[in-house]
Amino acid sequence: MTTDALVRASSRLDEQTLLSIYWTMLLSRRLDERAWALHRQGKIHFHISAMGQEAAQVGAAFAIQRGVDYVNPYYRDLALSIAIGITPLDIMMSLYAKQGEYSSGGRQMPAHFNSRRLNLVGGSSVVATQVPQTAGLAFAIKYRQKTGLADPADPTQPRVALTCLGEGSTSQGEWHEGMNWAGVHRLPMICLVQNNAYAISVPVDSQMAVANVADRAAGYGIPGVVVDGNDVLAVYDAVREAVERAYAGEGATLIEAKTYRLTPHSSDDDDRSYRTREEVELWKGRDPILRFRQHLQAEGVLSPEQAEDCDRRARAEVDSAQAAAEAAPDPEPEEALGAVYAPAEGGS
Amino acid sequence: MTQITLIEAVRQAMDEEMARDPRVFLTGEDVGVRGGVFRATQGLFEKYGPDRVIDSPLAELSIVAVGIGAALAELRPICEIQFADFIHPAFNQIVSEAARFYYRTNGAWRVPLVIRAPYGGGVSGGLYHSQSVEAFYAHVPGLKVVIPSTPYDAKGLLKSAVRDPNPVLFFEPKKGYRAIKGDVPDADTPEGDYTVPIGQARVAREGRDLSVYAYGMMAHYSEKAAEIVAREDGIDVEVIDLRTLLPLDKAAVLASVRKTGKALIVYEDNLTMGFGAEVAALIADEAFDSLDGPIRRLAGPDVPGVPYAHTMQEFYMPNPHTIAAAIRDLAAY
């Protein structure tokens, strides 16, 4: 190991990138808070939150080639999707299910993030289905490189496939089968488990008999890494190392980001039945955005005035996105009939 | 023209598509050096190497799911499920994922995936090597379901499936893998690179008195039954080989019964909620005025599987003689 390798990758991030990471986390949070408010006002039917997990998501997103490398997210990846390039207007259009909504034309519930252009794969609501599919995306990367269809050094082509899920979803057989492929075929894949301590109401110790999800990596012959999921730079470092391994043809990595869901599971959940207010308050004190802001201020990267300005701008963006979505038309009823089969190539 | 078997036709189609398009690859259990347990991929590992003919782990869900991921990345996977009976662990990935991707992303992501699986009974396979699973999937918009009954169609339809931008389930009547032979144009002739379009039924035999609708091994048997009743009873039967169950060639189904006035649907799946029910409903709805008799179905009995013991297996399976009997019965109505 060289001396350089001992230096944290995040220490090489320039100030602009650090501020961009902060901005992305903050924008996601403000958007998220507004969605909850809109639901409580009866303006939207459903919201599912990323609050508390922004560091895990944004740290991971900034470690890949955003918009190029494949990302197969789960329903909680609001902040990750914003980091990839989904906009507040996109999200608002989803929340209101308006015509031309970016992810599915209003067919799917909100939080099914999707963009073909950004290589962000639009998932279902069935947990862990995306994991073996991500092995397939990673397989395709390796296949193209091995068969000469793509240059392994070409940064304009996807070179790693990242998927995310919660710790509860690792109980699914789909997760195991996907991880097994990743191990057997040494696929350029990263599985980021955002361990937020609960699968709706069920705590971790009812999901698994091991202390860490990452411990299971040994069963697939790949590295398993535990990282503080509320430390955005620690997550960046862990994912960046996994990215470098994938780019170098060294195979897959399982990363477990230990974090906490600050909200109920979704707008339809009430978490008071399964966790104490004291526990939630404790974790609010560990808010990853607050923590990163304090870090940036201590480092002299972010002044209090800049922080306030960021906040104002984020609220303004959310305001204008909400206004635009509210003014947009609903889908035509018959749009339900479209896009069942892809047309034949060549138009025949 | 060369006479080949059904399974040789399947192999030729894969070979030629792999040669044509470097994005086409094969995966499944034992498809590599073993060449598949039925030999469908024999010689392809040697010809295309381990990068393009990949032995999967023994886990059907992931065979399909990895295929889906690779298809999202615009490769052209051909996934083999060793027996259709083993496809059920992948049901979620096929029905909830592959079928719904295009719709749920409003056309952004497509899944150009082929899933091949040998299906059907009469091979001493018992409950778990004999199943007919087509009805589960023919119910699902977003999928295509194809079942050939001749070498010519098997080759042409499989090539169409590989070139189709949607997920295609390709069920092969394994009892006919070597039993069914037929002429196929030679690969090095102008006619060699032919395809058979998905979504079109085939008039396997023209007739005036009665229409028999079937697919797979039952289409083959129905033609034999038609010969029997023509010879012994003078009944002139039209046999329609459906070839594609989804999307169903409704025009071909209706055209035949409008001509003959009588419809018998034959399938080896168990009777209730089998694919024949959909054909019967279509005819009842849109060709009612043409009917001269009840719409009949001949299928397997409603038991949980094809039994292993020879006597019970033969009792379960429709065959040319039981089909002929059903034809006589309906013709006399």
PDB file of C-alpha atoms in Angstrom, chain A residues 21 241 339 345:
ATOM      1  CA  ILE A  21     -22.528  17.574  -1.455  1.00  0.00           C
ATOM      2  CA  GLU A 241     -12.760   2.407  -2.583  1.00  0.00           C
ATOM      3  CA  ALA A 339     -46.385   1.778 -23.400  1.00  0.00           C
ATOM      4  CA  GLU A 345     -36.613  -2.209 -33.951  1.00  0.00           C
TER       5      GLU A 345
END
